[in-house]
Amino acid sequence: MAGAGISTSAGIPDFRSPGSGLYDNLQKYNLPDPQAIFSIDFFKESPEPFFELARELFPGQFKPTPCHYFIKMLDDKGLLLRHYTQNIDTLERVSGLNGDKIVEAHGTFHTSHCLACGKEYCLDWMKNEVFKGGVPKCDVEGCEGVVKPDIVFFGEALPKRFFDCVKKDMMECDLLIIMGTSLVVQPFASLTSRVPDTTPRLYINREKSPPMDPFMDLLMGGGSDFNADKEGNYRDVFWEGSCDDGAQALATLLGWGEELKTTVKTEQARIDKETKDSSAAKKS
Ligand code: APR
Ligand code: ZN
């Protein structure tokens, strides 16, 4: 289970870290509240702030992190049942992780759809439109609808694939690794309580997210039942630190430490070269 914290070392801000988190840096859009930028009702009224932000965050300008390559390594070694991510940056796909192993619970920039007629658009089309500035509009004769990336806004349902996979995977999961998420957004955060009671749960994060108290849980349905401090805890382990360091430490314990370091180096060099070649090709 992953959140924005696995991509911050790639240069993509997370949402709630005080100061650096996205929600602390949206003043210029004078929103009713920071999360409005990802609310479907606000978007339908005024899509401009979202697309201005998209220009800053657009996938394709960032490289996967060591943590992303650790997740890919788990799959290469036949140990990854599924990778549930809240991230929309597509870095799991860029790392080469098999799409069938990825559940993009909060959608993705990979495709977009016209809100009026439903026509689908690809990542390159959206990227082009976003960097042109303004609001991407449908090119179907007489449609003129706003085209929205397939990321899940507050007020929208999560993708069907999320619910289909959860039904299958959670009871099969024999080790749950949670990385780089504050575990405050539902229904994603509640996945921690969907695995069998005998499944050990490892939480790698810069800070311990406050387990919701039962009343708040009832009221808000927020938070997660992960709690390494609770009385009689027998299966929750909290590893405090960066996702990259946590992934590297676990890989080393598994005897894959050098292999992970080499993979990260070669892969990031390959992407740098590809980016350089493609910008040189554009210039010529
Ligand atoms: N290493 C470890 N932990 C990190 C790192 C890092 N390099 N960088 C950030 N973190 C931690 C932060 O301390 C925080 O606890 O990752 C967590 C990120 O939490 P959020 O910013 O809330 O991001 P996330 O949990 O992914 O948000 C969930 O909220 O706004 C919605 O849809 C959006 O998918 C997003 C959802
Ligand atoms: Zn249309």
Coordinates of C-alpha atoms and ligand atoms in Angstrom, one line a residue:
M1 CA 0.0 0.0 0.0
A2 CA 1.7 3.3 -1.1
G3 CA 1.1 7.0 -1.0
A4 CA 2.8 10.2 -2.0
G5 CA 5.7 9.6 0.3
I6 CA 7.3 7.0 -2.1
S7 CA 7.6 9.8 -4.8
T8 CA 8.8 12.8 -2.8
S9 CA 12.4 11.9 -3.3
A10 CA 11.6 12.1 -7.1
G11 CA 10.7 15.7 -6.6
I12 CA 6.9 15.4 -6.4
P13 CA 5.5 17.0 -3.2
D14 CA 3.2 15.0 -1.0
F15 CA -0.1 16.4 0.2
R16 CA 0.0 16.9 3.9
S17 CA 3.6 17.3 5.1
P18 CA 3.6 20.7 6.9
G19 CA 5.3 23.4 4.7
S20 CA 6.3 21.2 1.7
G21 CA 2.9 19.4 1.2
L22 CA 0.8 20.4 -1.7
Y23 CA -2.1 21.5 0.5
D24 CA 0.2 24.1 2.1
N25 CA 1.1 25.6 -1.2
L26 CA -2.1 26.4 -3.1
Q27 CA -2.6 29.9 -1.8
K28 CA -2.2 31.4 -5.3
Y29 CA -5.4 29.6 -6.5
N30 CA -7.5 31.2 -3.6
L31 CA -9.5 28.0 -3.2
P32 CA -12.4 27.7 -0.7
D33 CA -10.2 25.0 0.9
P34 CA -7.0 23.3 -0.4
Q35 CA -8.7 19.9 -1.2
A36 CA -11.1 21.8 -3.5
I37 CA -8.5 21.6 -6.2
F38 CA -9.3 17.8 -6.3
S39 CA -13.0 18.1 -5.7
I40 CA -15.2 17.2 -8.7
D41 CA -17.9 19.8 -7.9
F42 CA -15.3 22.6 -7.7
F43 CA -13.6 21.3 -10.9
K44 CA -16.8 21.4 -12.9
E45 CA -17.3 25.0 -11.8
S46 CA -13.7 26.2 -12.3
P47 CA -11.3 23.7 -13.8
E48 CA -8.5 26.3 -14.3
P49 CA -6.7 25.9 -10.9
F50 CA -6.4 22.1 -11.4
F51 CA -4.9 22.4 -14.9
E52 CA -2.4 25.1 -13.6
L53 CA -1.3 22.7 -10.9
A54 CA -1.2 19.8 -13.4
R55 CA 1.4 21.8 -15.4
E56 CA 3.6 21.7 -12.3
L57 CA 3.0 18.1 -11.5
F58 CA 2.7 16.5 -14.9
P59 CA 4.0 12.9 -15.1
G60 CA 6.9 12.3 -17.3
Q61 CA 9.2 14.9 -15.8
F62 CA 10.1 12.6 -12.9
K63 CA 12.1 9.4 -12.3
P64 CA 11.1 6.4 -10.2
T65 CA 12.7 6.3 -6.8
P66 CA 14.7 3.4 -5.1
C67 CA 11.5 2.6 -3.3
H68 CA 9.7 2.1 -6.7
Y69 CA 12.5 -0.2 -7.8
F70 CA 12.2 -2.2 -4.6
I71 CA 8.5 -2.8 -5.3
K72 CA 9.4 -3.9 -8.9
M73 CA 12.1 -6.2 -7.4
L74 CA 9.5 -7.9 -5.2
D75 CA 7.6 -8.7 -8.4
D76 CA 10.7 -9.8 -10.3
K77 CA 11.3 -12.3 -7.4
G78 CA 7.7 -13.6 -7.6
L79 CA 6.8 -12.1 -4.2
L80 CA 4.4 -9.3 -5.1
L81 CA 0.7 -10.1 -5.0
R82 CA -0.4 -6.6 -5.8
H83 CA 0.8 -3.0 -5.4
Y84 CA -2.0 -0.6 -4.3
T85 CA -1.1 3.0 -4.9
Q86 CA -2.8 6.3 -4.2
N87 CA -0.4 8.1 -6.5
I88 CA -1.3 9.5 -9.9
D89 CA 2.3 10.1 -11.0
T90 CA 2.5 6.8 -13.0
L91 CA 6.0 6.2 -11.6
E92 CA 5.2 2.5 -10.9
R93 CA 4.5 2.0 -14.6
V94 CA 7.7 4.0 -15.5
S95 CA 9.7 1.6 -13.2
G96 CA 8.5 -1.2 -15.4
L97 CA 6.2 -2.9 -12.9
N98 CA 3.7 -5.1 -14.7
G99 CA 0.5 -3.2 -15.0
D100 CA -1.5 -6.3 -13.9
K101 CA 0.2 -6.0 -10.5
I102 CA -0.8 -2.3 -10.1
V103 CA -4.0 -1.0 -8.6
E104 CA -4.1 2.8 -9.1
A105 CA -6.8 3.4 -6.4
H106 CA -7.0 7.1 -7.0
G107 CA -6.9 6.8 -10.8
T108 CA -4.1 8.0 -13.1
F109 CA -3.1 10.5 -15.7
H110 CA -2.5 7.7 -18.1
T111 CA -5.9 8.3 -19.8
S112 CA -8.4 11.2 -19.8
H113 CA -12.1 11.4 -20.7
C114 CA -14.4 14.2 -22.0
L115 CA -16.9 15.0 -19.2
A116 CA -19.6 15.6 -21.8
C117 CA -19.4 12.9 -24.4
G118 CA -17.0 10.4 -22.7
K119 CA -14.4 10.3 -25.5
E120 CA -11.1 8.9 -24.3
Y121 CA -7.8 10.8 -24.7
C122 CA -4.2 9.5 -24.1
L123 CA -1.4 10.9 -21.9
D124 CA 0.4 12.6 -24.7
W125 CA -2.7 14.5 -25.9
M126 CA -3.4 15.7 -22.3
K127 CA 0.3 16.6 -21.8
N128 CA 0.2 18.7 -24.9
E129 CA -3.0 20.4 -23.9
V130 CA -1.8 21.1 -20.3
F131 CA 1.5 22.6 -21.4
K132 CA -0.4 24.8 -24.0
G133 CA -2.2 26.3 -21.0
G134 CA -5.9 26.9 -20.6
V135 CA -8.5 24.1 -20.1
P136 CA -8.4 21.0 -22.4
K137 CA -11.5 20.8 -24.5
C138 CA -13.0 17.9 -26.4
D139 CA -12.3 17.8 -30.2
V140 CA -15.5 16.0 -31.2
E141 CA -17.5 18.2 -33.6
G142 CA -19.9 20.4 -31.5
C143 CA -19.0 18.8 -28.2
E144 CA -16.6 21.4 -26.5
G145 CA -16.8 19.4 -23.2
V146 CA -13.9 19.7 -20.7
V147 CA -11.5 16.8 -20.8
K148 CA -10.5 15.5 -17.3
P149 CA -7.6 13.2 -16.5
D150 CA -8.8 9.8 -15.1
I151 CA -7.7 10.7 -11.6
V152 CA -10.2 10.2 -8.8
F153 CA -11.5 13.5 -7.4
F154 CA -13.1 13.8 -4.0
G155 CA -16.8 13.1 -4.7
E156 CA -16.0 10.5 -7.4
A157 CA -16.1 6.7 -7.0
L158 CA -12.8 4.7 -7.0
P159 CA -12.1 2.6 -10.1
K160 CA -14.0 -0.7 -10.3
R161 CA -10.6 -2.5 -10.5
F162 CA -9.9 -1.4 -6.9
F163 CA -12.9 -3.1 -5.5
D164 CA -12.5 -6.2 -7.8
C165 CA -8.8 -6.7 -6.7
V166 CA -9.5 -5.9 -3.0
K167 CA -12.1 -8.7 -2.9
K168 CA -9.5 -11.2 -4.3
D169 CA -6.3 -10.0 -2.7
M170 CA -6.8 -9.0 0.9
M171 CA -7.5 -12.5 2.3
E172 CA -4.5 -13.9 0.3
C173 CA -2.0 -11.3 1.6
D174 CA 0.6 -12.8 4.0
L175 CA 2.6 -9.7 4.5
L176 CA 1.3 -6.1 4.2
I177 CA 3.9 -3.4 3.5
I178 CA 2.5 0.2 3.9
M179 CA 4.8 3.0 2.6
G180 CA 4.7 6.8 2.4
T181 CA 1.1 7.5 3.3
S182 CA -0.6 9.3 6.1
L183 CA -3.4 6.7 6.0
V184 CA -6.1 9.4 6.4
V185 CA -8.1 8.9 3.1
Q186 CA -10.8 6.3 2.8
P187 CA -11.5 3.7 1.6
F188 CA -7.8 3.2 0.9
A189 CA -6.6 3.5 4.5
S190 CA -9.1 0.8 5.6
L191 CA -7.3 -1.8 3.5
T192 CA -5.0 -2.4 6.5
S193 CA -7.9 -3.9 8.4
R194 CA -8.9 -6.2 5.4
V195 CA -6.0 -8.6 5.7
P196 CA -6.1 -11.7 7.9
D197 CA -5.4 -11.2 11.6
T198 CA -2.3 -13.4 11.2
T199 CA -0.8 -11.1 8.5
P200 CA 2.2 -9.1 9.8
R201 CA 2.0 -5.4 8.8
L202 CA 5.1 -3.2 8.2
Y203 CA 4.6 0.6 8.0
I204 CA 7.6 2.5 6.6
N205 CA 7.0 6.2 6.9
R206 CA 8.6 9.4 8.0
E207 CA 6.1 9.9 10.8
K208 CA 3.7 7.6 12.6
S209 CA 0.2 8.6 11.4
P210 CA -2.1 9.1 14.3
P211 CA -4.4 6.0 14.6
M212 CA -7.9 7.3 14.6
D213 CA -9.7 6.9 17.9
P214 CA -12.6 4.5 17.6
F215 CA -15.2 7.3 17.9
M216 CA -13.6 9.4 15.1
D217 CA -13.3 6.2 13.2
L218 CA -17.0 5.6 13.6
L219 CA -17.8 9.2 12.8
M220 CA -15.4 9.8 9.9
G221 CA -14.6 6.3 8.8
G222 CA -11.1 7.8 8.7
G223 CA -7.7 6.4 9.6
S224 CA -6.5 2.8 9.8
D225 CA -6.4 0.2 12.5
F226 CA -2.6 -0.1 12.2
N227 CA -1.1 0.6 15.6
A228 CA 2.3 -0.6 16.6
D229 CA 2.0 0.9 20.1
K230 CA -1.2 -0.8 21.1
E231 CA -1.3 -3.1 24.1
G232 CA -0.6 -6.8 23.1
N233 CA 0.5 -5.8 19.6
Y234 CA 1.8 -9.0 17.9
R235 CA 2.1 -8.1 14.2
D236 CA 2.4 -4.3 13.5
V237 CA 5.9 -2.9 12.9
F238 CA 6.5 0.8 12.4
W239 CA 9.9 1.6 10.7
E240 CA 10.5 5.4 11.0
G241 CA 12.4 6.9 8.2
S242 CA 12.4 7.6 4.5
C243 CA 10.8 5.1 2.1
D244 CA 14.0 4.8 0.1
D245 CA 16.1 4.0 3.2
G246 CA 13.4 1.6 4.5
A247 CA 13.2 -0.2 1.2
Q248 CA 17.0 -0.4 1.0
A249 CA 17.3 -1.7 4.6
L250 CA 14.7 -4.4 3.9
A251 CA 16.4 -5.4 0.6
T252 CA 19.7 -5.7 2.4
L253 CA 18.1 -8.0 5.1
L254 CA 16.8 -10.1 2.2
G255 CA 20.3 -10.3 0.6
W256 CA 19.3 -8.1 -2.3
G257 CA 21.0 -4.8 -1.1
E258 CA 23.7 -4.6 -3.8
E259 CA 21.3 -5.8 -6.5
L260 CA 18.8 -3.0 -5.7
K261 CA 21.5 -0.3 -5.7
T262 CA 22.8 -1.5 -9.1
T263 CA 19.2 -1.6 -10.5
V264 CA 18.5 2.0 -9.3
K265 CA 21.7 3.3 -10.8
T266 CA 21.4 1.6 -14.2
E267 CA 17.7 2.4 -14.6
Q268 CA 18.0 6.1 -13.6
A269 CA 20.9 6.5 -16.0
R270 CA 18.9 4.8 -18.8
I271 CA 16.0 7.2 -18.2
D272 CA 18.3 10.2 -18.1
K273 CA 19.8 9.2 -21.4
E274 CA 16.4 8.6 -23.0
T275 CA 15.2 12.0 -21.8
K276 CA 18.4 13.6 -23.2
D277 CA 18.1 11.8 -26.6
S278 CA 14.4 12.7 -26.9
S279 CA 15.0 16.4 -26.2
A280 CA 17.9 16.5 -28.6
A281 CA 15.7 14.8 -31.3
K282 CA 13.0 17.5 -30.6
K283 CA 15.6 20.3 -31.1
S284 CA 17.0 18.9 -34.4
Ligands
APR1 N1 9.8 8.8 3.2 C1 8.9 8.4 4.1 N2 7.7 9.0 4.4 C2 7.5 10.1 3.7 C3 8.4 10.7 2.7 C4 9.6 9.9 2.5 N3 10.5 10.3 1.5 N4 7.8 11.8 2.2 C5 6.6 12.0 2.8 N5 6.4 11.0 3.7 C6 5.2 10.7 4.5 C7 4.6 12.0 5.2 O1 5.2 12.2 6.4 C8 3.2 11.6 5.2 O2 2.9 10.8 6.4 O3 4.3 10.2 3.6 C9 3.0 10.6 4.1 C10 2.3 11.3 2.9 O4 1.0 11.6 3.3 P1 0.0 12.5 2.4 O5 0.7 13.7 2.0 O6 -1.3 12.6 3.1 O7 -0.2 11.7 1.1 P2 -1.1 10.4 0.9 O8 -1.2 9.6 2.1 O9 -0.6 9.7 -0.4 O10 -2.5 11.1 0.5 C11 -3.6 10.3 0.2 O11 -5.0 12.2 -0.2 O12 -5.3 14.2 -1.2 C12 -5.6 12.9 -1.3 O13 -5.9 11.7 -3.3 C13 -4.9 12.3 -2.6 O14 -3.9 10.2 -2.9 C14 -3.9 11.3 -2.1 C15 -4.5 10.9 -0.7
ZN2 ZN -16.7 15.4 -25.9

